[in-house]
Every structure is written in C-alpha cells, then in structure tokens.
Amino acid sequence: MAAPSRPRRAAAPARATRSANPAADAGRAPLPGLDWRRIAYHTLCSRALDDVEETTNRNRASVPKDHVVLYQFSARGHDMAQVILGSMLTGRRDAAGAYYRSRPLLLSLGLPLEDALGSPLGRAGGFSDGRDIGVVCNLPNRDGAVVLPMSGDVGSQYTPIAGWAQAITYHRDTLVDPSYADGIAVALGGDGSVATNGFWASLTMATTLKLPMLFYIEDNDLGISVRGDMQTPGGNIAKNLASFGNLFIRDGDGTDPHETASLLAECVARVRSGAGPALVHLTVPRLSSHSGPDNQKGYRTDEEIAADVDRDPVPKLRDYLVPAFMNEAAWGELEAEVARDVQAALEAARARAIPDPARIAQHLYADPDASDAFGGLTAAERAALGGTDAPAEGGDLLRLAEAIRRTLRHELAVNPKLVVFGEDVGKKGGVHLVTEGLQKQFGADRVFDTSLSEEGIIGRASGLAIAGLMPVAEIQFRKYADPATEQLNNTGTMRWRTNNRFAAPMVVRMPGGFGKDVGDPWHSLSDEVRFAHAYGWQVVMPSNAADAVGLLRAAMRSPNPTIFFEHRALLMTGDGSARYPGDDYVLPLGRARVVREGEALTLVTWGAMVHRCAEVAAMFDDAVELLDLRTIAPWDREAVLASVRKTGRCLVVHEDNLTAGFGAEIAATLAQDAFWFLDAPVERLAPRDIPMPYHPVLLEAVLPGATQIAEAVERLLRA
C-alpha cells in the first residue's frame, strides 16, 4: 500500500466565486495606475522563455549541444507577481536584491530578451559573458532601478540590498542628494531563504534602522524538496513575524493579480513614504521541478503537482484583464507579439559567439584601461583625492593604532562618501580603540555601530559600495570573519563574474595574530593565506605605523576590495611605532620593503614577524637581507626573486600554519624561477599545524622566536 502523501499547509480562505466578467465583481476591475498590458507582456515573455528552455532540455538528444541550458531554473508560477512588483520599481534610485528564480523581475525592469536567453546559454555578452550561471543575473542602471549581482548561494541577496537601503538614507540625508528622496530597496527571496543568516541579519538591520526596504517573500512551500514548515515554524514567515517591531506586514495570494497588486502597492507606498520597512508574503505555485536535472516526482505526488497547476497565475491574469482591460483579440495579438519577440531573441541569442577564452582572466581586479564598473568611487573621484608615495619629514612618532586612527580621520574629512562601521566602533571606539573619537567628530551616520553579525557587516558593506560609497568595515578579530565567508567570496568575485558590470570596493579592517603575552584559538588566528586564496581581494599586512598609513590610504582609494590586517601584538605594544608620513602618503600595493640589506641570505617575512626577524638579522652584520612583503595579494615576486638571485639562500618566516601557508607559495616560486641561483634549499619557519594556545609559555613554544630564527639562519648560511 502506498504511503499517504504529506498534507500541505492549510489553504487560504475561500473567496466568493467571480462572475464570467471579472470587472462585474465589486473591486475587481484592474487596479488603476499600472500598465497592465506591459505586465501581461512580460509575464507571457517569462513563461515563453521557460517553455523554450525546458522544451529544449527535454529534447536534448535531438537538438544541438550548444542549445541546451546547463543550469536551467524555471520561474513558472512565480512570474506574474514578480512582474507586478517590477512595474512598481520606478524610482531613480530603486534597487533589488534577487535570486536565481527572479528573471521575470529583470524582464520587467528592462533586461533584453536576447540577454535573458543568451546568458543561460553561456554566450558572449549578457550579464556575465559566460562566466556565471545563466540565471544568476544582474542589471546595472545609473538612472533607474538596479538589480544587484545575484549569487549562487541561498540567502546572500539580503544583506547587500539592506546595505543599498542604508545607502539611500546616507545619500538622501548626509550627502543631501534629492534623487534618493523616495528610493526603495527590495529583497526577493523564496520561503527556503527565510531560514538563512542573511535573511535574519538584514531583517535586524532594516527594522532597527527603519530602512526603506521591502522584503518580498514568494512562497511555493518547497526548498528543492523540503517543505516550508521545515524552513520556518508553521510554514508562514509573515505570521511568525507579526510581533516584530518596525515591520509592516502583508500576506496574500501571489496568483491573484488584483490581490497581489493591491498588497504590493500598499507596501511600496508605505516604504517610499519613509515609514520604515515592510514585508509581503505571497503564496505561489512551483509549476516545474526545482531545476532542470531535478525530478520533483521523487518527492511530490501527482495530486500535489496537479493542485499547483490549478493555481497557475497566467490564466488568472488573462481572466482578470479580458474583457475588463482588453478584448479577446487584443490578448491574442499580445500572445502573437510575445511569440515573435521571443523567437527573434532566441535566434539572436543562439547566433551569439562563444566567449573568448583569452579574456577569461580579465576583470579579476580593476583594469585601468576599462570603463568604471557600477560601484565604488569613480576613477575621477579617486584621482581627485591625490596622494604621493614620498613620505613627509618630521612627522609625529605614532604607534600602529594611532596611525590608523589618524589616517581614518583624515580620509573621513576629505572623502564624504567614506563610512566606518562595525561592532563597537562608535561610542567605544573599537575593542582596540582604533576608532576612538571618530564618531564624536564625524557623527553616527558616518562612524556607526552594527548588530553583531559578520554576514550583516560585510553584506552591508557590499551594498554600500555598489551604491557608490567607500565602506571601511571592521571585523573585530580574524576568526570572527568566518560567518561572512559567502559575502567575502561574493564581493571578491563580483567584478569578474559580472564581466566588469559591477564592483564593490571596500576595506575590511581585521585584527588578528598573537597578542601581547597572550594567545588563544579565537582571537589570535592569523590564517592570512585564506585571503590569498580569495579571488579578487587585495591583502595588506603592515608591520609598522608608517606603512599602515600608506597602505590603508591606498586601500581606501582603490577600485578593488582589500583585507587590511592589523596585527594584535602591534596594536597592543609600541612595536612598529614610526613617524607619521603625512596626510597625502599613499603606498602602492605589492611593493616589498628592504628592511636591511645583506649579501648571503634573504629573509622574507611580514606582519609582526618582521620585528623578530629584524632582531635576528642585526646579529649577522651584512649577511642577511630582510624583506618585509607588506602585502601578500599582490605580493612582490620580483623583489624576492631579485634578492634571492643575489644572495643564493632564502628563509621564509611567518605566523600562519606551516602546511599550505603563504611561505609555500614563495618557496614554489623560487624553485621555479630562481632554482639555478640557489646555493641551498629554500626553508620555511612557521608554527606547527595547531591552534594558537592561551598560556604565554605555550604560545612562545608555537610561534617562531628569535632563537629559532637565528638557528635557521645559521644552518642555511653553513649550507
């Protein structure tokens, strides 16, 4: 006997039966103020695109291989409500954060049909030039609604669009730009996404700050195969948020065009009025499998699938508009127009070239010869800030924390688009007091505290950056960045995966490494190699106050995102103190510093290890040449190679783990490009592959100390 099918959640209350003429029912005439023909056109276009892709994929054995969409996601059933939403995003500064089932929204906002078909086929051009999944869309628009770059991970759309919402308030209130006066940010997500960190982080941001943000939750009761009551208790996020402060909530049927339009119009108007965020929860059917390869009959009964088919919004839209808004002939003409347009777009998309493999590495970082991407300061704005790599003479002697604070203070003064934020950076001034006094001087709109969510901090920074600001975000300690891994990855790859359409330049200040006479597995993690592996990120690790000034200023004026690593030992002690090099000092990234010249051995290091290595190098007169890399992404290969070709020996010392630490990359480069110059094997000295311990005796047993470094130098010099 077959197992009974799992009951679906309770259906919406029954409504009175409508007559054959929808306009004859009170209140059922098509809602005024909307272009219903345009809504119908884009809804039918979306459905036709899904038809083409699904039909082609089902018949893949009999069609050319390059006509098949490798990752095919249908919006069937979600389409009409999204298009209605898109018709309401008419503001110059509106934006949406969406996901892989959001193509109908993009069509309504201006995505060309040819791109909508060509990008899933992986063809040249479009929104990724064949680099990203074809449903992971984006839509830059400098004078209208923007769709932020989507991502392949669920829920990561929420915090960047919350950042855009905060940028609306900043442009409007702080920069006094009237074009942002009624801007709105919309987050689109399915019922599965309400279980993610991103959803809850953005909800906290939107409600605590009363941001102009609309949460649009389209609920088909399925997260691939998992029912909605496993995503949120009872399966209805709107009911569960009923007591949430500062949140206006509406709940309805996303297959009913009148109800959908009415609820969306109410929510959009409320958010535009400045009353704070809103959430609309619309139930919709999923009239397809989750994706092309998915077979929903493995987890849904025929009766459940048929029940969803009966809720198809397209026939309901037709009944709503015919004959109240258009007659049968006009609807037929519209269907014919859609068929012609989609067929023409399909032929053009299939005729597009395959992307050029020779360009695949382009746009990992900003290309000085390419046009500005959407996001960050413009090239002209960066150039206007000026700068020099010649340090000023006679500056005050500063510790590292003081130098960073002074640099932030100056950049806040000269760049009104720069904002500094993170947990405890405001009134407290940061746990290391680096931002002490900045909020008092510049105000809480420019230096502000955040909720305790690293996902929220980095996602917010991404949205702020895309909206044209320069965010400087603080993660309190390196280990705490782990919950933000998705946002860090999405930020770093943004320029590349959108083919230079979008970028999110930012600075992420991140203390880490051992402290003064103390360590532990949580606050003392170094692990910089993880960011050397992170596509698109610059990684900066200054060893002294002067370098910190120049490198931080360079990062704040860069078109690329930067991890700025502040070593705890240098923040807590006078090690690394140096003369302030001036308010215009900018140190180019990727340029190593020769701390001490030598003839017989090259000692390469960075961060706090520079000071231990300098102590050792001084013991060997002119035998040891000490290089401080200063940045590891990019790193100064040529300086290291030139030094080793001169000395014939190399020792690399670092604080990160020995196995697969960045020293391994340096050693491999020397083995490949300087092998015939070596008089001895390249050696590495680094901690064993264990976490940093708490007790000072244990800590010093793990870290490379002066004695160990000196012994390694002596051994190599004898080799």
XYZ file of C-alpha atoms in Angstrom:
719
model
C 0.000 0.000 0.000
C 1.417 3.378 -0.961
C 2.237 5.786 1.831
C -0.198 8.678 2.085
C 1.031 11.944 0.664
C 2.199 14.541 3.144
C -0.539 17.131 3.728
C 0.260 20.626 2.531
C -0.213 23.628 4.782
C -3.738 24.956 5.176
C -5.129 26.624 2.090
C -6.028 30.296 2.008
C -9.642 31.075 2.969
C -12.059 30.528 0.106
C -13.150 33.608 -1.819
C -16.548 34.286 -3.383
C -16.846 32.941 -6.911
C -16.323 35.581 -9.571
C -18.676 36.021 -12.483
C -17.624 35.417 -16.081
C -16.842 39.125 -16.318
C -14.210 39.935 -13.643
C -14.960 43.654 -13.945
C -18.528 42.997 -12.833
C -17.327 41.957 -9.378
C -17.027 44.830 -6.938
C -13.432 45.911 -6.524
C -12.163 43.512 -9.175
C -11.615 45.958 -12.025
C -7.905 46.041 -12.911
C -6.146 48.194 -10.361
C -5.541 51.688 -11.784
C -2.119 53.261 -12.080
C -0.426 50.178 -13.526
C 0.440 49.378 -17.130
C -1.407 46.079 -17.281
C -0.556 45.411 -20.905
C 3.132 45.716 -20.117
C 2.670 43.456 -17.076
C 0.920 40.862 -19.220
C 3.601 41.147 -21.926
C 6.485 40.463 -19.548
C 4.626 37.704 -17.734
C 3.976 35.934 -21.039
C 7.573 36.543 -22.126
C 8.876 34.961 -18.953
C 6.643 31.956 -19.431
C 7.728 31.652 -23.074
C 11.414 31.731 -22.101
C 10.824 28.936 -19.613
C 8.933 26.975 -22.293
C 11.813 27.307 -24.763
C 14.472 26.255 -22.276
C 12.521 23.397 -20.738
C 11.416 22.018 -24.112
C 14.945 22.193 -25.485
C 16.394 20.456 -22.447
C 13.778 17.702 -22.524
C 14.697 17.037 -26.157
C 18.444 17.431 -25.695
C 19.191 14.222 -27.551
C 17.792 15.708 -30.785
C 19.000 19.323 -30.555
C 22.457 20.836 -30.984
C 24.519 20.547 -27.827
C 25.043 24.285 -27.538
C 21.280 24.909 -27.454
C 20.984 23.167 -24.076
C 20.924 25.278 -20.909
C 23.296 23.581 -18.472
C 21.714 25.130 -15.367
C 18.043 25.665 -16.070
C 15.784 27.202 -13.412
C 12.180 27.997 -14.232
C 10.231 30.916 -12.763
C 6.966 29.291 -13.854
C 4.303 30.198 -11.272
C 6.408 32.965 -9.718
C 6.312 35.089 -12.824
C 3.207 37.271 -12.653
C 3.710 38.559 -9.114
C 7.355 39.433 -9.804
C 6.420 41.371 -12.927
C 3.814 43.336 -10.988
C 6.470 44.158 -8.404
C 8.873 45.269 -11.132
C 6.268 47.610 -12.572
C 6.313 49.500 -9.272
C 10.096 49.998 -9.089
C 10.051 53.279 -10.952
C 12.313 55.413 -8.760
C 15.675 56.686 -9.999
C 17.455 55.082 -7.019
C 15.412 51.926 -6.569
C 17.248 48.615 -6.380
C 16.530 44.948 -5.878
C 18.492 42.063 -4.450
C 17.195 38.917 -6.088
C 17.984 35.252 -6.666
C 18.035 32.554 -9.320
C 14.251 32.432 -9.861
C 13.925 36.192 -10.391
C 14.235 36.558 -14.165
C 10.642 37.850 -14.529
C 11.529 40.821 -12.331
C 14.529 41.635 -14.508
C 12.433 41.437 -17.663
C 10.035 43.969 -16.204
C 12.980 46.253 -15.347
C 14.492 46.193 -18.811
C 16.529 43.009 -19.235
C 16.660 42.429 -23.024
C 15.104 39.158 -24.145
C 18.262 38.304 -26.063
C 20.344 38.596 -22.886
C 17.708 36.673 -20.952
C 18.195 33.737 -23.347
C 21.830 34.238 -24.315
C 23.243 34.319 -20.795
C 21.765 30.924 -19.767
C 23.286 29.531 -22.971
C 26.655 30.888 -21.826
C 27.060 33.104 -24.861
C 29.279 36.164 -25.110
C 27.939 39.414 -23.698
C 24.924 39.446 -21.440
C 25.281 39.827 -17.727
C 28.350 37.600 -17.268
C 29.961 36.864 -20.665
C 29.591 33.149 -19.988
C 31.322 33.278 -16.605
C 28.389 32.638 -14.272
C 25.256 30.507 -14.205
C 22.747 31.940 -16.641
C 20.062 32.598 -14.022
C 22.481 34.468 -11.741
C 21.619 37.836 -13.219
C 22.410 41.493 -12.673
C 21.176 44.758 -14.135
C 23.193 47.976 -13.865
C 21.241 51.172 -14.361
C 22.620 54.589 -13.482
C 19.272 56.336 -13.743
C 16.675 53.771 -12.739
C 16.101 50.535 -10.881
C 19.222 48.409 -10.378
C 19.362 44.672 -9.754
C 22.411 43.894 -7.658
C 24.538 40.948 -8.800
C 22.872 37.737 -7.738
C 24.778 34.845 -6.188
C 24.516 31.099 -6.344
C 24.165 30.695 -2.577
C 20.755 30.956 -0.940
C 20.026 33.997 1.209
C 23.099 36.021 0.298
C 20.979 38.615 -1.537
C 19.537 40.056 1.665
C 22.341 41.916 3.416
C 23.754 43.660 0.311
C 20.356 45.093 -0.563
C 19.988 46.193 3.067
C 23.293 47.990 2.528
C 21.793 49.685 -0.532
C 18.795 50.711 1.608
C 21.133 52.293 4.138
C 22.993 53.993 1.271
C 19.670 55.536 0.188
C 19.369 57.186 3.592
C 23.024 58.274 3.521
C 22.819 59.834 0.064
C 19.493 61.445 0.961
C 20.256 62.779 4.449
C 24.039 63.132 4.731
C 25.024 63.951 1.167
C 21.685 65.756 0.660
C 21.034 64.242 -2.761
C 17.326 64.772 -3.600
C 17.335 61.992 -6.194
C 17.285 59.494 -3.304
C 14.275 61.099 -1.607
C 11.838 58.231 -2.214
C 14.219 55.403 -3.109
C 13.346 51.855 -2.131
C 15.374 48.663 -1.818
C 13.620 45.336 -2.379
C 14.852 41.913 -1.308
C 13.357 38.958 -3.175
C 13.557 35.503 -1.665
C 11.801 32.181 -1.539
C 10.394 30.508 1.547
C 13.583 28.462 1.925
C 15.688 31.603 2.237
C 13.933 32.790 5.395
C 15.962 30.237 7.358
C 19.312 31.759 6.379
C 21.669 34.039 8.288
C 21.343 36.658 5.579
C 17.594 36.991 5.962
C 17.724 37.481 9.724
C 20.738 39.800 9.597
C 19.055 42.029 7.030
C 15.759 41.964 8.925
C 17.584 43.189 12.020
C 19.295 45.934 10.039
C 16.108 47.074 8.312
C 13.970 47.192 11.454
C 16.492 48.680 13.882
C 17.467 51.408 11.398
C 13.948 51.775 9.879
C 15.413 51.402 6.398
C 13.411 51.972 3.185
C 13.334 48.261 2.425
C 10.693 45.812 1.242
C 11.059 42.081 1.859
C 9.261 40.207 -0.921
C 8.875 36.542 0.042
C 7.443 34.295 -2.656
C 6.430 31.072 -1.001
C 5.956 27.913 -3.054
C 6.267 25.720 0.067
C 9.339 23.966 -1.308
C 13.048 24.427 -0.739
C 14.004 21.983 -3.517
C 12.216 19.081 -1.790
C 11.943 20.353 1.789
C 8.576 21.753 2.839
C 8.119 25.255 4.157
C 7.332 24.145 7.691
C 10.937 22.971 7.943
C 12.136 26.463 6.980
C 10.017 28.361 9.499
C 7.565 27.058 12.137
C 4.108 26.699 10.660
C 5.374 27.458 7.170
C 4.389 31.152 7.106
C 7.092 33.711 7.872
C 4.550 36.565 7.831
C 2.626 35.089 10.752
C 5.824 34.380 12.659
C 6.986 37.987 12.311
C 3.689 39.523 13.406
C 5.225 40.910 16.603
C 8.448 42.127 15.012
C 8.971 45.810 15.761
C 9.073 48.425 12.992
C 7.889 45.986 10.323
C 4.706 46.428 8.274
C 3.459 43.002 7.107
C 1.047 41.868 4.436
C 0.164 38.298 3.475
C -1.718 37.066 0.423
C -2.158 35.014 -2.715
C 0.507 35.669 -5.337
C -1.576 34.040 -8.065
C -4.388 36.588 -7.783
C -3.381 39.658 -9.834
C -5.705 42.051 -8.016
C -4.672 40.969 -4.536
C -1.009 40.873 -5.489
C -1.069 44.349 -6.997
C -3.042 45.772 -4.078
C -0.742 44.371 -1.402
C 2.420 45.365 -3.268
C 1.134 48.872 -3.950
C 0.326 49.307 -0.269
C 3.753 48.090 0.862
C 5.725 50.034 -1.742
C 3.868 53.260 -0.945
C 4.490 52.801 2.758
C 8.206 52.211 2.331
C 8.556 55.165 -0.062
C 6.818 57.392 2.477
C 9.634 56.861 4.965
C 7.549 54.823 7.406
C 10.138 52.050 7.554
C 10.480 48.525 6.183
C 7.700 46.211 5.072
C 7.366 42.522 4.312
C 4.925 40.973 1.886
C 4.447 37.212 1.850
C 2.821 35.815 -1.295
C 1.979 32.177 -1.856
C 2.754 30.948 -5.370
C 2.891 27.546 -7.074
C 6.093 25.978 -8.346
C 4.946 24.734 -11.747
C 8.184 22.901 -12.519
C 10.936 20.933 -10.920
C 13.395 22.893 -8.816
C 15.871 22.934 -11.691
C 16.480 21.180 -14.982
C 18.081 17.992 -13.563
C 15.630 17.746 -10.643
C 12.728 15.296 -10.836
C 10.057 16.575 -8.473
C 8.035 13.375 -8.780
C 10.532 11.821 -6.402
C 9.179 13.915 -3.552
C 5.772 15.218 -4.720
C 2.618 13.293 -5.504
C 0.709 13.677 -8.762
C -2.128 15.236 -6.785
C 0.157 17.883 -5.307
C 1.574 18.760 -8.704
C -1.925 18.967 -10.203
C -3.091 21.218 -7.376
C -0.292 23.646 -8.186
C -1.174 23.585 -11.885
C -4.717 24.622 -10.958
C -3.227 27.710 -9.271
C -1.306 28.879 -12.355
C -1.355 32.712 -12.284
C -1.278 33.188 -16.073
C -4.874 32.031 -16.723
C -5.938 34.135 -13.743
C -4.197 37.160 -15.218
C -5.965 36.590 -18.519
C -9.344 36.338 -16.782
C -8.565 39.500 -14.836
C -7.745 41.525 -17.959
C -10.155 40.058 -20.526
C -12.555 41.660 -21.202
C -12.239 44.266 -18.425
C -8.999 45.739 -19.760
C -8.628 44.273 -23.258
C -10.748 42.110 -25.528
C -10.031 38.596 -26.726
C -8.499 39.847 -29.961
C -6.122 42.165 -28.123
C -4.990 39.303 -25.879
C -4.397 37.162 -28.940
C -2.357 39.943 -30.530
C -0.312 40.207 -27.338
C 0.421 36.475 -27.362
C 1.472 36.714 -31.014
C 3.743 39.680 -30.241
C 5.396 37.736 -27.420
C 5.897 34.707 -29.679
C 7.551 36.849 -32.359
C 9.780 38.704 -29.915
C 10.916 35.567 -28.099
C 11.624 33.719 -31.349
C 13.693 36.638 -32.666
C 15.576 36.855 -29.373
C 16.199 33.106 -29.382
C 17.679 33.188 -32.870
C 19.874 36.146 -31.959
C 20.987 34.524 -28.686
C 21.912 31.243 -30.356
C 23.831 33.164 -33.010
C 25.983 34.896 -30.422
C 29.635 33.946 -30.226
C 31.146 31.697 -27.618
C 33.007 33.813 -25.011
C 36.694 34.379 -25.772
C 38.862 32.097 -23.566
C 41.758 34.532 -23.954
C 39.806 37.049 -21.839
C 38.911 34.695 -19.002
C 41.350 36.250 -16.506
C 40.277 39.805 -17.311
C 38.468 41.811 -14.600
C 39.592 39.746 -11.637
C 40.838 43.150 -10.494
C 40.098 46.586 -11.889
C 41.597 47.188 -15.311
C 42.892 50.759 -15.693
C 42.011 50.644 -19.383
C 38.404 49.500 -18.803
C 35.410 51.687 -18.048
C 34.202 52.141 -14.487
C 32.093 49.301 -13.172
C 28.885 50.086 -11.296
C 30.026 50.531 -7.703
C 32.545 52.390 -5.602
C 34.092 55.762 -6.249
C 34.560 56.720 -9.876
C 38.054 56.961 -11.328
C 37.668 60.737 -11.321
C 36.676 60.780 -7.640
C 39.673 58.645 -6.715
C 42.056 60.774 -8.759
C 40.761 63.956 -7.124
C 41.902 62.669 -3.725
C 45.515 62.777 -4.938
C 48.436 61.359 -2.976
C 52.177 60.712 -3.102
C 54.470 57.824 -2.202
C 57.061 60.249 -0.813
C 56.715 60.415 2.995
C 56.663 63.787 4.712
C 59.562 64.587 7.014
C 59.360 65.223 10.742
C 56.024 63.549 11.469
C 54.939 62.611 14.966
C 56.095 59.269 16.307
C 52.956 57.120 16.408
C 52.037 53.618 17.415
C 50.154 51.490 14.906
C 46.683 52.104 16.366
C 47.242 55.861 16.478
C 48.487 55.930 12.892
C 45.449 54.049 11.627
C 43.100 56.327 13.577
C 44.778 59.429 12.194
C 44.542 58.096 8.647
C 40.865 57.269 9.033
C 40.222 60.718 10.483
C 41.848 62.460 7.515
C 40.084 60.329 4.912
C 36.722 60.904 6.608
C 37.447 64.625 6.396
C 38.369 64.687 2.699
C 36.028 61.992 1.354
C 32.354 62.492 2.271
C 31.499 59.118 0.750
C 33.641 57.214 3.254
C 31.884 55.465 6.155
C 33.416 53.481 9.031
C 31.425 50.837 10.875
C 31.408 47.548 12.728
C 30.617 46.104 16.130
C 31.663 48.573 18.895
C 33.462 51.041 16.592
C 31.232 54.003 17.530
C 30.994 55.195 21.114
C 33.540 52.690 22.411
C 35.956 53.316 19.558
C 36.603 49.641 18.846
C 37.921 46.924 21.132
C 41.458 48.137 20.326
C 40.347 51.813 20.466
C 41.489 52.370 16.874
C 38.327 54.356 16.013
C 38.183 56.201 19.351
C 36.719 59.685 18.967
C 35.802 59.362 15.298
C 32.061 59.099 15.857
C 32.090 62.153 18.105
C 33.901 64.141 15.413
C 32.077 62.933 12.306
C 28.691 61.799 13.581
C 26.869 58.499 13.896
C 25.830 58.498 10.239
C 29.487 58.200 9.181
C 31.018 56.178 12.045
C 28.477 53.746 13.412
C 27.930 50.540 15.310
C 26.285 47.488 13.776
C 24.418 44.480 15.031
C 26.573 41.502 15.914
C 26.537 39.754 12.559
C 29.602 39.458 10.367
C 27.373 38.344 7.497
C 25.499 41.594 8.007
C 28.640 43.722 8.283
C 30.230 42.501 5.050
C 26.952 42.177 3.124
C 26.022 45.711 4.186
C 29.454 46.921 3.034
C 28.858 45.318 -0.351
C 25.556 47.146 -0.840
C 27.011 50.443 0.348
C 29.918 50.059 -2.066
C 27.705 49.220 -5.048
C 25.722 52.343 -4.193
C 28.832 54.472 -4.698
C 30.173 54.803 -1.152
C 33.538 53.709 0.270
C 32.813 51.451 3.256
C 35.516 50.689 5.823
C 34.157 47.775 7.816
C 35.727 46.299 10.918
C 35.619 42.627 11.839
C 36.746 42.530 15.473
C 39.084 39.559 15.071
C 40.166 37.427 12.131
C 38.332 34.325 13.396
C 35.055 36.234 13.532
C 35.117 36.691 9.763
C 34.202 33.042 9.202
C 30.390 33.602 9.250
C 30.870 36.179 6.486
C 32.633 33.762 4.131
C 29.868 33.852 1.495
C 29.744 37.641 1.406
C 33.544 37.915 1.267
C 33.631 35.496 -1.649
C 30.774 37.193 -3.481
C 32.397 40.603 -3.066
C 35.774 39.440 -4.335
C 34.384 37.696 -7.408
C 31.807 40.372 -8.268
C 33.781 42.266 -10.881
C 34.940 39.084 -12.628
C 31.622 37.220 -12.654
C 29.714 40.253 -13.967
C 32.366 40.971 -16.602
C 33.136 44.405 -15.105
C 29.493 45.462 -14.879
C 29.601 45.668 -11.056
C 32.243 46.012 -8.345
C 32.198 46.553 -4.587
C 35.442 48.236 -3.483
C 35.719 48.264 0.302
C 38.217 47.943 3.115
C 37.753 45.265 5.760
C 39.880 46.013 8.812
C 40.627 42.790 10.625
C 42.823 42.440 13.736
C 44.409 39.055 14.309
C 47.556 37.228 15.291
C 49.049 36.728 18.731
C 48.580 39.394 21.377
C 50.922 40.866 23.920
C 51.970 37.863 26.025
C 48.716 36.060 25.257
C 47.095 33.941 22.586
C 44.056 31.722 22.101
C 42.308 29.825 19.291
C 39.654 32.550 18.800
C 41.337 35.951 18.902
C 44.867 35.029 17.785
C 44.210 33.385 14.433
C 46.347 34.680 11.576
C 45.328 32.494 8.623
C 46.109 35.165 6.033
C 46.615 32.538 3.356
C 42.856 32.010 3.257
C 42.501 35.502 1.822
C 45.397 34.987 -0.560
C 43.148 32.244 -1.981
C 40.136 34.587 -2.092
C 39.612 35.711 -5.676
C 39.626 39.450 -6.265
C 40.803 40.540 -2.815
C 43.899 42.560 -2.012
C 45.535 41.502 1.270
C 47.583 44.008 3.261
C 49.665 43.177 6.362
C 51.657 46.197 7.616
C 54.442 45.752 10.162
C 54.735 49.391 11.238
C 52.770 52.605 11.596
C 54.178 54.398 8.537
C 53.403 51.518 6.207
C 49.947 51.176 7.762
C 49.201 54.790 6.856
C 50.243 54.455 3.231
C 48.681 51.052 2.693
C 45.376 51.921 4.371
C 45.066 55.123 2.350
C 45.836 53.178 -0.838
C 43.162 50.622 0.069
C 40.563 53.337 0.726
C 41.240 54.803 -2.707
C 41.454 51.509 -4.574
C 38.854 50.197 -7.046
C 39.353 46.716 -5.539
C 38.270 45.291 -2.166
C 41.020 44.984 0.444
C 41.585 42.972 3.615
C 43.595 45.236 5.924
C 45.180 43.026 8.565
C 46.042 44.778 11.845
C 48.283 42.634 13.998
C 47.155 42.428 17.615
C 50.690 42.488 19.023
C 51.394 45.715 17.132
C 48.105 47.251 18.262
C 48.844 46.395 21.890
C 52.509 47.453 22.066
C 54.908 50.069 20.785
C 56.449 47.611 18.344
C 56.030 49.066 14.888
C 55.953 52.697 16.006
C 57.068 55.080 13.259
C 56.928 58.691 12.154
C 53.632 59.763 10.605
C 54.395 60.047 6.861
C 51.778 62.717 6.149
C 48.158 63.093 5.100
C 48.982 62.567 1.412
C 51.102 59.438 1.800
C 49.893 56.581 -0.398
C 51.973 53.432 -0.619
C 51.401 51.320 -3.739
C 50.234 47.796 -3.010
C 52.523 44.926 -3.951
C 55.793 46.685 -3.178
C 58.037 44.977 -0.605
C 60.314 46.943 1.717
C 64.004 46.140 2.112
C 64.333 46.478 5.885
C 68.013 45.574 5.904
C 70.385 44.875 3.035
C 72.566 41.770 3.027
C 74.663 39.545 0.801
C 74.392 35.903 1.844
C 70.780 35.083 2.735
C 67.330 36.539 2.040
C 64.945 36.528 4.994
C 61.315 37.084 3.867
C 58.509 37.847 6.307
C 55.546 40.153 7.034
C 53.401 41.448 9.887
C 54.644 41.149 13.479
C 57.293 38.608 12.483
C 59.226 41.457 10.849
C 60.320 42.650 14.286
C 61.541 39.244 15.430
C 63.371 38.766 12.148
C 64.932 42.247 12.357
C 66.353 41.370 15.762
C 67.969 38.271 14.252
C 69.202 39.953 11.068
C 71.110 42.500 13.161
C 73.139 39.638 14.672
C 74.655 38.724 11.304
C 76.092 42.056 10.173
C 75.630 42.345 6.395
C 74.951 38.647 5.752
C 71.130 38.790 5.958
C 68.877 40.784 3.642
C 65.486 41.261 5.313
C 62.392 41.818 3.172
C 59.017 42.863 4.552
C 56.415 41.854 1.946
C 53.803 44.294 3.359
C 51.134 42.839 1.055
C 50.580 39.222 0.119
C 47.945 39.858 -2.557
C 49.506 41.152 -4.675
C 52.962 40.159 -3.442
C 56.269 41.499 -4.724
C 57.631 38.473 -6.595
C 60.263 40.474 -8.393
C 61.744 41.910 -5.205
C 62.020 38.451 -3.642
C 63.457 36.921 -6.811
C 65.983 39.729 -7.214
C 67.141 39.371 -3.624
C 67.486 35.583 -3.780
C 69.320 35.738 -7.100
C 71.807 37.959 -5.274
C 72.126 36.004 -2.008
C 71.544 32.411 -3.171
C 69.684 31.442 0.022
C 66.204 32.087 1.416
C 64.376 31.619 4.690
C 60.665 32.466 4.885
C 59.236 33.140 8.350
C 55.519 33.583 9.013
C 52.883 33.208 11.715
C 50.296 31.274 9.730
C 50.410 27.468 9.717
C 53.358 25.819 8.027
C 51.309 23.492 5.830
C 49.996 25.416 2.805
C 50.941 28.729 4.413
C 51.922 31.588 2.126
C 55.569 30.674 2.585
C 54.882 27.611 0.446
C 53.882 29.878 -2.454
C 57.097 31.859 -2.094
C 59.196 28.678 -1.945
C 57.471 27.244 -5.026
C 58.059 30.472 -6.960
C 61.760 30.458 -6.061
C 62.092 26.787 -7.012
C 60.553 27.543 -10.392
C 62.108 30.904 -11.250
C 65.360 31.050 -9.247
C 66.419 27.410 -8.967
C 69.805 27.842 -10.642
C 70.665 30.742 -8.319
C 70.071 28.763 -5.103
C 73.027 27.550 -3.053
C 70.774 25.784 -0.555
C 67.155 24.612 -0.367
C 64.566 27.247 0.470
C 63.458 26.840 4.091
C 60.273 27.849 5.895
C 59.858 28.545 9.585
C 56.278 28.754 10.838
C 54.039 27.412 13.615
C 53.140 23.769 13.679
C 49.661 22.994 12.407
C 47.882 23.586 15.689
C 45.751 26.491 17.002
C 47.305 29.320 18.979
C 47.406 28.417 22.711
C 46.455 30.677 25.615
C 49.295 30.439 28.139
C 52.344 32.580 27.243
C 54.762 29.664 27.637
C 52.717 27.531 25.254
C 52.298 30.462 22.864
C 56.050 31.010 22.598
C 56.525 27.284 22.063
C 54.370 27.526 18.948
C 55.468 30.859 17.463
C 58.811 31.236 15.663
C 61.041 33.031 18.168
C 64.340 34.846 17.763
C 66.337 31.788 18.849
C 64.655 29.514 16.312
C 65.025 32.082 13.539
C 68.718 32.600 14.340
C 69.354 28.846 14.326
C 67.671 28.503 10.934
C 69.732 31.402 9.533
C 72.983 29.875 10.820
C 72.083 26.493 9.372
C 71.345 27.953 5.953
C 74.493 30.089 5.924
C 76.573 26.956 6.554
C 74.814 25.012 3.803
